[in-house]
Amino acid sequence: MQKTKYFTSLLVYCALLLPMKTFAGVGDIAQKTALYAQETYQDEMIESLRKLITFNTVAVEGLASPKNPAHQQFKAELAKQAKHLGLDFTDYGYVIVIGLGDSEQRVGMITHGDIQPFNPSKWAQSPLTLDQSSEPGKLIGRGTEDDKGPITNALYAMKSIKDLKIKLKKRIELYVYMAEESDWQPLREHIKQHSLPQVNITLDAEYPVVTAEKGYGTISMTFPKTKDTSKFSSSALSDSLYISEFTGGFFGSQIPEDAHARIENATPELLTKIKEIAKSHPSMHYNYQWQGTQLSISALGKSAHSSKPEYGINAISYLADLLTVNHWPNNTSGALVNFINEHLGTGLYGEKFGNIAYADEFMGPMSVQATVLKATENGIQLNINIRRPRGKTTKQLEHEISSTIAKWQQKNQVKLVDISNDINEPFVQTNAPQIGTLLEVFSFYTGIQDAKPISIGGGTNSRLFPNAVSFGPSMPNTAYTGHSEHEFITEEQFILNLKMYTAVLTELAM
Ligand SMILES: [Zn+2]
């Protein structure tokens, strides 16, 4: 007890000294500029975001961004806003650079102007309008958090620095990348021909500072079409019971919230068993419909960014789990459901996928999630999104994946087609001089004292820029809403981001 008391008073004493020490990195000028930004521009910044949200800048497959009309209109609006704010604007096609100052030494902010697909029927108002009324205090719309909100924050941070005539040693550059967030090729091409800022912060993830990102990967395989379903042998419940349809998911980096199954020759007894399992899925909503002996089940879970499966409820996995009442005949949909139940289950981390599961102490576990089922000319393609930390080579992972798939095919006498893996390397930043400044600004404005660098599951463009780490826009331990069907940023967070970005830029560029 004595010892504890001694340490407690030591802690109190240290805490008294702490404020001066901890906040030493946030200078008066940075604080003043951030306050000016907040007092002067919070309303104008919302109007800027309102305009940027209206452009449907989803990346269209097969249509290059520079040729995409919505992307062109979005860039024209950005050019107009930059001009209005007195910032320079250069359009390199896939990459936009908005700048302030003219030094060789530069600080970069990295963002993207494309948005993820959306399903308008799931939104209270159009996802392409800034909805401030449905849930007071929230700015709801596609891109509010990912990544148009941060673009407007950055514009007004630069404008505030310009207004106050802060003498800059470094030029500030805002990068707006227009290709799909995970298609880095056009950005790589740009980098080959243009020099980049020496220090960079990416505004596309979370606070306090992200120094490691898991590698994004897709495992895909197709369950082939089968002609005659009646030939399948008997099952526990009925001679001709089989699944004639199993669909679900929307896009590869979203935890799916919708899935649908259709069962032929179903019985009320089967439905009773299904409903029994449904009781153990309290977060799911199921809808059952009979048409003769055909039973249709619609499943509603919760969408989330696939790098944060903990925040979603995967409708594909849970609907498959509901169907563990039977080992299904291996027609197209039946084989698919059997495979999902055997090797994915409702876990998040690949626990059932052979030996694939592993974790890194700092970066956390690999996540393994079915995200989208696509009908192709060869059958149904199952796409599994993985996010892998350091600790295993890509070769080892590929080997573990293919041996699991091979064993399953052998055991079930099913020949899968179009099997492929595409697995990116994880990224770990070991050398970024601005990390201390970022942590100090974050602690100062949030009051969170023990801020430390973190690792995330998502992949940003940080890895392509020198000395880059992510800084916001989302708070730690808060659900990230980008990529979900309920994307928003709170007004409070939006303003807080403006202050933190303004302070950080002032500190890094002065
Ligand atoms: Zn993003």
Short mmCIF file of N, CA, C and O in Angstrom, two decimals, residues 239-355:
data_model
loop_
_atom_site.label_atom_id
_atom_site.label_comp_id
_atom_site.label_asym_id
_atom_site.label_seq_id
_atom_site.Cartn_x
_atom_site.Cartn_y
_atom_site.Cartn_z
N ASP A 239 -35.47 -35.68 -49.82
CA ASP A 239 -34.74 -36.20 -50.97
C ASP A 239 -34.31 -35.13 -51.94
O ASP A 239 -33.24 -35.21 -52.52
N SER A 240 -35.17 -34.15 -52.12
CA SER A 240 -34.83 -33.18 -53.17
C SER A 240 -34.68 -31.77 -52.62
O SER A 240 -34.96 -30.80 -53.28
N LEU A 241 -34.27 -31.73 -51.39
CA LEU A 241 -34.04 -30.43 -50.77
C LEU A 241 -32.72 -29.85 -51.26
O LEU A 241 -31.69 -30.52 -51.17
N TYR A 242 -32.74 -28.66 -51.80
CA TYR A 242 -31.46 -28.05 -52.22
C TYR A 242 -31.58 -26.53 -52.27
O TYR A 242 -32.68 -25.98 -52.25
N ILE A 243 -30.44 -25.86 -52.32
CA ILE A 243 -30.42 -24.40 -52.40
C ILE A 243 -30.32 -24.00 -53.86
O ILE A 243 -29.39 -24.41 -54.56
N SER A 244 -31.28 -23.22 -54.33
CA SER A 244 -31.25 -22.85 -55.75
C SER A 244 -30.67 -21.47 -55.96
O SER A 244 -30.37 -21.09 -57.10
N GLU A 245 -30.50 -20.71 -54.87
CA GLU A 245 -29.94 -19.37 -55.05
C GLU A 245 -29.29 -18.91 -53.76
O GLU A 245 -29.82 -19.12 -52.67
N PHE A 246 -28.12 -18.30 -53.90
CA PHE A 246 -27.48 -17.69 -52.73
C PHE A 246 -26.71 -16.47 -53.25
O PHE A 246 -25.75 -16.61 -54.01
N THR A 247 -27.17 -15.29 -52.87
CA THR A 247 -26.53 -14.07 -53.38
C THR A 247 -26.24 -13.15 -52.20
O THR A 247 -26.78 -13.33 -51.10
N GLY A 248 -25.39 -12.16 -52.42
CA GLY A 248 -25.14 -11.20 -51.34
C GLY A 248 -23.94 -10.33 -51.63
O GLY A 248 -23.11 -10.62 -52.48
N GLY A 249 -23.88 -9.23 -50.88
CA GLY A 249 -22.73 -8.34 -50.98
C GLY A 249 -22.90 -7.29 -52.05
O GLY A 249 -23.79 -7.35 -52.89
N PHE A 250 -22.01 -6.30 -52.00
CA PHE A 250 -22.14 -5.14 -52.86
C PHE A 250 -20.81 -4.83 -53.53
O PHE A 250 -20.68 -4.83 -54.74
N PHE A 251 -19.76 -4.56 -52.74
CA PHE A 251 -18.43 -4.37 -53.34
C PHE A 251 -17.35 -4.91 -52.40
O PHE A 251 -17.61 -5.16 -51.21
N GLY A 252 -16.15 -5.08 -52.96
CA GLY A 252 -15.11 -5.87 -52.30
C GLY A 252 -14.63 -5.37 -50.96
O GLY A 252 -14.20 -6.16 -50.12
N SER A 253 -14.69 -4.06 -50.72
CA SER A 253 -14.15 -3.56 -49.46
C SER A 253 -15.25 -3.17 -48.47
O SER A 253 -15.04 -2.37 -47.58
N GLN A 254 -16.43 -3.74 -48.68
CA GLN A 254 -17.54 -3.48 -47.74
C GLN A 254 -18.01 -4.78 -47.10
O GLN A 254 -18.28 -5.75 -47.81
N ILE A 255 -18.11 -4.80 -45.78
CA ILE A 255 -18.76 -5.93 -45.11
C ILE A 255 -20.22 -5.90 -45.56
O ILE A 255 -20.90 -4.88 -45.40
N PRO A 256 -20.71 -7.00 -46.15
CA PRO A 256 -22.04 -6.96 -46.77
C PRO A 256 -23.16 -6.92 -45.75
O PRO A 256 -23.09 -7.61 -44.73
N GLU A 257 -24.18 -6.11 -46.06
CA GLU A 257 -25.33 -6.12 -45.15
C GLU A 257 -26.53 -6.84 -45.72
O GLU A 257 -27.50 -7.06 -45.02
N ASP A 258 -26.47 -7.23 -46.99
CA ASP A 258 -27.59 -7.95 -47.57
C ASP A 258 -27.15 -9.31 -48.10
O ASP A 258 -26.07 -9.43 -48.69
N ALA A 259 -28.01 -10.30 -47.92
CA ALA A 259 -27.80 -11.59 -48.55
C ALA A 259 -29.16 -12.25 -48.71
O ALA A 259 -30.13 -11.89 -48.02
N HIS A 260 -29.23 -13.21 -49.65
CA HIS A 260 -30.51 -13.81 -49.96
C HIS A 260 -30.31 -15.28 -50.32
O HIS A 260 -29.34 -15.61 -51.00
N ALA A 261 -31.19 -16.13 -49.85
CA ALA A 261 -31.11 -17.55 -50.22
C ALA A 261 -32.49 -18.06 -50.62
O ALA A 261 -33.51 -17.57 -50.13
N ARG A 262 -32.48 -19.03 -51.53
CA ARG A 262 -33.75 -19.67 -51.89
C ARG A 262 -33.56 -21.19 -51.80
O ARG A 262 -32.59 -21.73 -52.32
N ILE A 263 -34.49 -21.82 -51.09
CA ILE A 263 -34.39 -23.26 -50.88
C ILE A 263 -35.58 -23.93 -51.56
O ILE A 263 -36.72 -23.49 -51.39
N GLU A 264 -35.30 -24.99 -52.29
CA GLU A 264 -36.38 -25.72 -52.99
C GLU A 264 -36.81 -26.92 -52.17
O GLU A 264 -35.98 -27.53 -51.48
N ASN A 265 -38.09 -27.23 -52.26
CA ASN A 265 -38.67 -28.39 -51.57
C ASN A 265 -38.49 -28.32 -50.06
O ASN A 265 -38.18 -29.33 -49.41
N ALA A 266 -38.63 -27.12 -49.54
CA ALA A 266 -38.45 -26.92 -48.09
C ALA A 266 -39.70 -27.37 -47.34
O ALA A 266 -40.78 -27.48 -47.93
N THR A 267 -39.52 -27.63 -46.07
CA THR A 267 -40.66 -28.05 -45.23
C THR A 267 -40.76 -27.12 -44.02
O THR A 267 -39.78 -26.47 -43.65
N PRO A 268 -41.94 -27.09 -43.39
CA PRO A 268 -42.07 -26.27 -42.17
C PRO A 268 -41.08 -26.72 -41.09
O PRO A 268 -40.59 -25.90 -40.32
N GLU A 269 -40.75 -28.01 -41.06
CA GLU A 269 -39.78 -28.51 -40.05
C GLU A 269 -38.42 -27.87 -40.28
O GLU A 269 -37.70 -27.51 -39.34
N LEU A 270 -38.05 -27.76 -41.55
CA LEU A 270 -36.76 -27.13 -41.87
C LEU A 270 -36.75 -25.68 -41.38
O LEU A 270 -35.80 -25.22 -40.74
N LEU A 271 -37.86 -24.98 -41.65
CA LEU A 271 -37.92 -23.57 -41.23
C LEU A 271 -37.84 -23.46 -39.70
O LEU A 271 -37.19 -22.55 -39.18
N THR A 272 -38.46 -24.38 -39.00
CA THR A 272 -38.39 -24.36 -37.54
C THR A 272 -36.93 -24.46 -37.08
O THR A 272 -36.48 -23.73 -36.21
N LYS A 273 -36.19 -25.36 -37.71
CA LYS A 273 -34.76 -25.52 -37.35
C LYS A 273 -33.97 -24.26 -37.68
O LYS A 273 -33.09 -23.83 -36.92
N ILE A 274 -34.28 -23.67 -38.83
CA ILE A 274 -33.60 -22.44 -39.24
C ILE A 274 -33.86 -21.32 -38.23
O ILE A 274 -32.94 -20.61 -37.80
N LYS A 275 -35.12 -21.22 -37.83
CA LYS A 275 -35.48 -20.14 -36.89
C LYS A 275 -34.83 -20.35 -35.52
O LYS A 275 -34.56 -19.38 -34.81
N GLU A 276 -34.59 -21.60 -35.20
CA GLU A 276 -33.90 -21.92 -33.94
C GLU A 276 -32.49 -21.32 -33.98
O GLU A 276 -32.04 -20.69 -33.01
N ILE A 277 -31.80 -21.50 -35.11
CA ILE A 277 -30.44 -20.93 -35.24
C ILE A 277 -30.50 -19.40 -35.27
O ILE A 277 -29.66 -18.72 -34.70
N ALA A 278 -31.55 -18.88 -35.93
CA ALA A 278 -31.68 -17.42 -36.03
C ALA A 278 -31.70 -16.75 -34.65
O ALA A 278 -31.24 -15.62 -34.48
N LYS A 279 -32.22 -17.49 -33.66
CA LYS A 279 -32.27 -16.93 -32.30
C LYS A 279 -30.88 -16.62 -31.76
O LYS A 279 -30.71 -15.76 -30.90
N SER A 280 -29.86 -17.34 -32.27
CA SER A 280 -28.50 -17.07 -31.80
C SER A 280 -27.82 -15.96 -32.62
O SER A 280 -26.63 -15.70 -32.47
N HIS A 281 -28.56 -15.29 -33.50
CA HIS A 281 -28.04 -14.17 -34.30
C HIS A 281 -28.81 -12.90 -33.95
O HIS A 281 -29.53 -12.37 -34.79
N PRO A 282 -28.68 -12.38 -32.74
CA PRO A 282 -29.55 -11.27 -32.34
C PRO A 282 -29.35 -9.99 -33.16
O PRO A 282 -30.25 -9.17 -33.24
N SER A 283 -28.19 -9.84 -33.81
CA SER A 283 -27.97 -8.60 -34.56
C SER A 283 -28.48 -8.67 -36.00
O SER A 283 -28.41 -7.70 -36.74
N MET A 284 -28.94 -9.86 -36.40
CA MET A 284 -29.40 -10.02 -37.79
C MET A 284 -30.92 -9.89 -37.87
O MET A 284 -31.63 -10.18 -36.91
N HIS A 285 -31.39 -9.46 -39.04
CA HIS A 285 -32.84 -9.47 -39.30
C HIS A 285 -33.10 -10.39 -40.48
O HIS A 285 -32.47 -10.23 -41.52
N TYR A 286 -34.01 -11.33 -40.29
CA TYR A 286 -34.33 -12.26 -41.38
C TYR A 286 -35.79 -12.13 -41.75
O TYR A 286 -36.65 -11.88 -40.91
N ASN A 287 -36.02 -12.33 -43.05
CA ASN A 287 -37.37 -12.30 -43.55
C ASN A 287 -37.61 -13.59 -44.35
O ASN A 287 -36.80 -13.93 -45.21
N TYR A 288 -38.67 -14.31 -44.00
CA TYR A 288 -38.92 -15.61 -44.64
C TYR A 288 -40.16 -15.51 -45.52
O TYR A 288 -41.16 -14.94 -45.12
N GLN A 289 -40.05 -16.09 -46.69
CA GLN A 289 -41.22 -16.06 -47.58
C GLN A 289 -41.43 -17.40 -48.27
O GLN A 289 -40.47 -17.96 -48.82
N TRP A 290 -42.66 -17.87 -48.24
CA TRP A 290 -42.99 -19.15 -48.90
C TRP A 290 -43.64 -18.88 -50.25
O TRP A 290 -44.44 -17.97 -50.39
N GLN A 291 -43.27 -19.74 -51.19
CA GLN A 291 -44.04 -19.78 -52.43
C GLN A 291 -44.15 -21.27 -52.75
O GLN A 291 -43.19 -21.87 -53.23
N GLY A 292 -45.29 -21.86 -52.41
CA GLY A 292 -45.39 -23.33 -52.49
C GLY A 292 -44.39 -23.94 -51.51
O GLY A 292 -44.39 -23.61 -50.33
N THR A 293 -43.51 -24.81 -52.04
CA THR A 293 -42.49 -25.41 -51.17
C THR A 293 -41.15 -24.70 -51.30
O THR A 293 -40.12 -25.19 -50.87
N GLN A 294 -41.19 -23.57 -51.95
CA GLN A 294 -39.95 -22.80 -52.12
C GLN A 294 -39.85 -21.76 -50.99
O GLN A 294 -40.77 -20.96 -50.80
N LEU A 295 -38.75 -21.82 -50.27
CA LEU A 295 -38.57 -20.90 -49.13
C LEU A 295 -37.47 -19.89 -49.47
O LEU A 295 -36.34 -20.27 -49.78
N SER A 296 -37.83 -18.59 -49.41
CA SER A 296 -36.84 -17.54 -49.64
C SER A 296 -36.50 -16.88 -48.32
O SER A 296 -37.39 -16.61 -47.52
N ILE A 297 -35.22 -16.62 -48.12
CA ILE A 297 -34.79 -15.94 -46.89
C ILE A 297 -33.96 -14.71 -47.27
O ILE A 297 -32.98 -14.82 -48.02
N SER A 298 -34.40 -13.56 -46.77
CA SER A 298 -33.60 -12.34 -46.95
C SER A 298 -32.93 -12.03 -45.63
O SER A 298 -33.57 -12.09 -44.58
N ALA A 299 -31.65 -11.68 -45.69
CA ALA A 299 -30.89 -11.41 -44.47
C ALA A 299 -30.39 -9.98 -44.50
O ALA A 299 -29.89 -9.51 -45.53
N LEU A 300 -30.56 -9.29 -43.38
CA LEU A 300 -30.05 -7.93 -43.27
C LEU A 300 -29.09 -7.84 -42.09
O LEU A 300 -29.47 -8.08 -40.94
N GLY A 301 -27.83 -7.52 -42.39
CA GLY A 301 -26.82 -7.33 -41.34
C GLY A 301 -26.47 -5.86 -41.25
O GLY A 301 -27.37 -5.01 -41.29
N LYS A 302 -25.18 -5.55 -41.18
CA LYS A 302 -24.78 -4.14 -41.09
C LYS A 302 -23.49 -3.94 -41.87
O LYS A 302 -22.49 -4.62 -41.61
N SER A 303 -23.52 -2.97 -42.80
CA SER A 303 -22.33 -2.74 -43.62
C SER A 303 -21.27 -2.00 -42.82
O SER A 303 -21.57 -1.28 -41.87
N ALA A 304 -20.02 -2.21 -43.21
CA ALA A 304 -18.90 -1.51 -42.57
C ALA A 304 -17.72 -1.58 -43.54
O ALA A 304 -17.75 -2.34 -44.52
N HIS A 305 -16.71 -0.79 -43.26
CA HIS A 305 -15.47 -0.87 -44.04
C HIS A 305 -14.87 -2.25 -43.77
O HIS A 305 -14.81 -2.68 -42.62
N SER A 306 -14.44 -2.94 -44.82
CA SER A 306 -13.99 -4.32 -44.60
C SER A 306 -12.68 -4.40 -43.82
O SER A 306 -12.30 -5.47 -43.36
N SER A 307 -11.99 -3.27 -43.63
CA SER A 307 -10.80 -3.30 -42.79
C SER A 307 -11.18 -3.27 -41.31
O SER A 307 -10.34 -3.45 -40.44
N LYS A 308 -12.46 -3.01 -41.03
CA LYS A 308 -12.93 -2.97 -39.66
C LYS A 308 -14.15 -3.88 -39.53
O LYS A 308 -15.26 -3.42 -39.23
N PRO A 309 -13.94 -5.17 -39.73
CA PRO A 309 -15.10 -6.08 -39.70
C PRO A 309 -15.79 -6.11 -38.35
O PRO A 309 -16.97 -6.46 -38.25
N GLU A 310 -15.10 -5.70 -37.30
CA GLU A 310 -15.69 -5.68 -35.95
C GLU A 310 -16.89 -4.75 -35.88
O GLU A 310 -17.75 -4.90 -35.02
N TYR A 311 -16.95 -3.76 -36.77
CA TYR A 311 -18.04 -2.79 -36.73
C TYR A 311 -19.22 -3.19 -37.63
O TYR A 311 -20.20 -2.47 -37.73
N GLY A 312 -19.09 -4.31 -38.33
CA GLY A 312 -20.18 -4.72 -39.22
C GLY A 312 -20.79 -6.04 -38.77
O GLY A 312 -20.32 -6.67 -37.83
N ILE A 313 -21.87 -6.43 -39.44
CA ILE A 313 -22.47 -7.76 -39.25
C ILE A 313 -22.58 -8.34 -40.65
O ILE A 313 -23.36 -7.83 -41.47
N ASN A 314 -21.80 -9.36 -40.92
CA ASN A 314 -21.67 -9.89 -42.29
C ASN A 314 -22.88 -10.76 -42.65
O ASN A 314 -23.03 -11.88 -42.17
N ALA A 315 -23.74 -10.20 -43.52
CA ALA A 315 -24.98 -10.90 -43.87
C ALA A 315 -24.71 -12.21 -44.61
O ALA A 315 -25.45 -13.18 -44.43
N ILE A 316 -23.66 -12.27 -45.41
CA ILE A 316 -23.35 -13.51 -46.14
C ILE A 316 -22.98 -14.63 -45.15
O ILE A 316 -23.51 -15.73 -45.20
N SER A 317 -22.08 -14.31 -44.22
CA SER A 317 -21.64 -15.34 -43.27
C SER A 317 -22.78 -15.82 -42.38
O SER A 317 -22.90 -17.01 -42.10
N TYR A 318 -23.58 -14.85 -41.90
CA TYR A 318 -24.65 -15.25 -40.99
C TYR A 318 -25.75 -16.02 -41.70
O TYR A 318 -26.31 -16.98 -41.16
N LEU A 319 -26.08 -15.61 -42.93
CA LEU A 319 -27.11 -16.36 -43.65
C LEU A 319 -26.62 -17.79 -43.92
O LEU A 319 -27.38 -18.75 -43.79
N ALA A 320 -25.34 -17.92 -44.27
CA ALA A 320 -24.80 -19.28 -44.48
C ALA A 320 -24.88 -20.08 -43.18
O ALA A 320 -25.25 -21.26 -43.18
N ASP A 321 -24.57 -19.41 -42.08
CA ASP A 321 -24.61 -20.09 -40.77
C ASP A 321 -26.03 -20.59 -40.46
O ASP A 321 -26.22 -21.66 -39.88
N LEU A 322 -27.02 -19.79 -40.87
CA LEU A 322 -28.41 -20.19 -40.66
C LEU A 322 -28.70 -21.51 -41.37
O LEU A 322 -29.53 -22.30 -40.96
N LEU A 323 -27.96 -21.72 -42.47
CA LEU A 323 -28.21 -22.91 -43.30
C LEU A 323 -27.35 -24.10 -42.89
O LEU A 323 -27.28 -25.09 -43.61
N THR A 324 -26.70 -24.00 -41.74
CA THR A 324 -25.95 -25.17 -41.25
C THR A 324 -26.90 -26.27 -40.76
O THR A 324 -26.45 -27.31 -40.29
N VAL A 325 -28.20 -26.04 -40.90
CA VAL A 325 -29.18 -27.09 -40.57
C VAL A 325 -28.98 -28.32 -41.46
O VAL A 325 -29.53 -29.38 -41.18
N ASN A 326 -28.22 -28.16 -42.52
CA ASN A 326 -28.11 -29.25 -43.49
C ASN A 326 -26.73 -29.22 -44.13
O ASN A 326 -26.12 -28.16 -44.23
N HIS A 327 -26.23 -30.41 -44.54
CA HIS A 327 -25.09 -30.38 -45.46
C HIS A 327 -25.68 -30.48 -46.85
O HIS A 327 -26.29 -31.48 -47.21
N TRP A 328 -25.53 -29.44 -47.61
CA TRP A 328 -26.31 -29.30 -48.84
C TRP A 328 -25.72 -30.06 -50.00
O TRP A 328 -24.49 -30.19 -50.10
N PRO A 329 -26.59 -30.52 -50.90
CA PRO A 329 -26.07 -31.09 -52.15
C PRO A 329 -25.20 -30.04 -52.85
O PRO A 329 -25.54 -28.85 -52.82
N ASN A 330 -24.13 -30.51 -53.46
CA ASN A 330 -23.15 -29.57 -54.01
C ASN A 330 -23.49 -29.06 -55.41
O ASN A 330 -22.68 -29.15 -56.32
N ASN A 331 -24.69 -28.55 -55.58
CA ASN A 331 -24.91 -27.77 -56.80
C ASN A 331 -24.24 -26.42 -56.57
O ASN A 331 -23.58 -26.21 -55.54
N THR A 332 -24.38 -25.46 -57.49
CA THR A 332 -23.62 -24.20 -57.39
C THR A 332 -23.79 -23.53 -56.03
O THR A 332 -22.82 -23.29 -55.30
N SER A 333 -25.04 -23.23 -55.68
CA SER A 333 -25.28 -22.48 -54.43
C SER A 333 -25.03 -23.34 -53.20
O SER A 333 -24.53 -22.84 -52.18
N GLY A 334 -25.36 -24.63 -53.29
CA GLY A 334 -25.16 -25.51 -52.15
C GLY A 334 -23.68 -25.66 -51.81
O GLY A 334 -23.28 -25.60 -50.64
N ALA A 335 -22.86 -25.83 -52.85
CA ALA A 335 -21.42 -25.96 -52.62
C ALA A 335 -20.86 -24.68 -52.01
O ALA A 335 -20.02 -24.71 -51.11
N LEU A 336 -21.35 -23.57 -52.51
CA LEU A 336 -20.91 -22.27 -51.99
C LEU A 336 -21.22 -22.15 -50.49
O LEU A 336 -20.36 -21.79 -49.69
N VAL A 337 -22.45 -22.49 -50.13
CA VAL A 337 -22.85 -22.39 -48.71
C VAL A 337 -22.03 -23.37 -47.87
O VAL A 337 -21.55 -23.02 -46.78
N ASN A 338 -21.84 -24.57 -48.38
CA ASN A 338 -21.03 -25.56 -47.63
C ASN A 338 -19.61 -25.03 -47.42
O ASN A 338 -19.04 -25.17 -46.34
N PHE A 339 -19.03 -24.44 -48.47
CA PHE A 339 -17.66 -23.93 -48.35
C PHE A 339 -17.59 -22.80 -47.31
O PHE A 339 -16.70 -22.77 -46.45
N ILE A 340 -18.54 -21.87 -47.41
CA ILE A 340 -18.53 -20.74 -46.45
C ILE A 340 -18.63 -21.27 -45.03
O ILE A 340 -17.88 -20.84 -44.14
N ASN A 341 -19.52 -22.22 -44.81
CA ASN A 341 -19.68 -22.74 -43.44
C ASN A 341 -18.45 -23.51 -42.96
O ASN A 341 -18.08 -23.44 -41.80
N GLU A 342 -17.81 -24.20 -43.89
CA GLU A 342 -16.67 -25.01 -43.47
C GLU A 342 -15.43 -24.15 -43.24
O GLU A 342 -14.67 -24.38 -42.30
N HIS A 343 -15.21 -23.15 -44.09
CA HIS A 343 -13.93 -22.44 -44.04
C HIS A 343 -13.97 -20.95 -43.67
O HIS A 343 -12.92 -20.34 -43.48
N LEU A 344 -15.15 -20.38 -43.59
CA LEU A 344 -15.22 -18.97 -43.17
C LEU A 344 -15.97 -18.84 -41.84
O LEU A 344 -15.47 -18.25 -40.89
N GLY A 345 -17.18 -19.39 -41.80
CA GLY A 345 -17.97 -19.28 -40.57
C GLY A 345 -18.28 -17.83 -40.26
O GLY A 345 -18.15 -16.95 -41.12
N THR A 346 -18.68 -17.57 -39.03
CA THR A 346 -19.03 -16.19 -38.67
C THR A 346 -17.88 -15.51 -37.93
O THR A 346 -18.02 -14.39 -37.45
N GLY A 347 -16.74 -16.16 -37.83
CA GLY A 347 -15.56 -15.52 -37.21
C GLY A 347 -15.00 -14.45 -38.14
O GLY A 347 -15.35 -14.39 -39.32
N LEU A 348 -14.14 -13.62 -37.61
CA LEU A 348 -13.62 -12.50 -38.40
C LEU A 348 -12.21 -12.74 -38.92
O LEU A 348 -11.76 -12.08 -39.84
N TYR A 349 -11.51 -13.70 -38.35
CA TYR A 349 -10.06 -13.74 -38.55
C TYR A 349 -9.53 -15.01 -39.22
O TYR A 349 -8.38 -15.36 -39.04
N GLY A 350 -10.36 -15.68 -39.98
CA GLY A 350 -9.88 -16.82 -40.74
C GLY A 350 -9.57 -18.04 -39.89
O GLY A 350 -8.78 -18.89 -40.29
N GLU A 351 -10.22 -18.13 -38.73
CA GLU A 351 -9.93 -19.23 -37.80
C GLU A 351 -10.20 -20.61 -38.43
O GLU A 351 -9.58 -21.60 -38.03
N LYS A 352 -11.13 -20.67 -39.40
CA LYS A 352 -11.50 -21.97 -39.98
C LYS A 352 -10.85 -22.22 -41.34
O LYS A 352 -11.11 -23.23 -41.97
N PHE A 353 -10.06 -21.25 -41.79
CA PHE A 353 -9.51 -21.36 -43.15
C PHE A 353 -8.13 -22.03 -43.10
O PHE A 353 -7.09 -21.40 -43.27
N GLY A 354 -8.12 -23.33 -42.86
CA GLY A 354 -6.85 -24.05 -42.75
C GLY A 354 -5.96 -23.41 -41.70
O GLY A 354 -6.42 -23.07 -40.61
N ASN A 355 -4.69 -23.19 -42.06
CA ASN A 355 -3.74 -22.61 -41.10
C ASN A 355 -3.53 -21.11 -41.33
O ASN A 355 -2.53 -20.55 -40.91
#
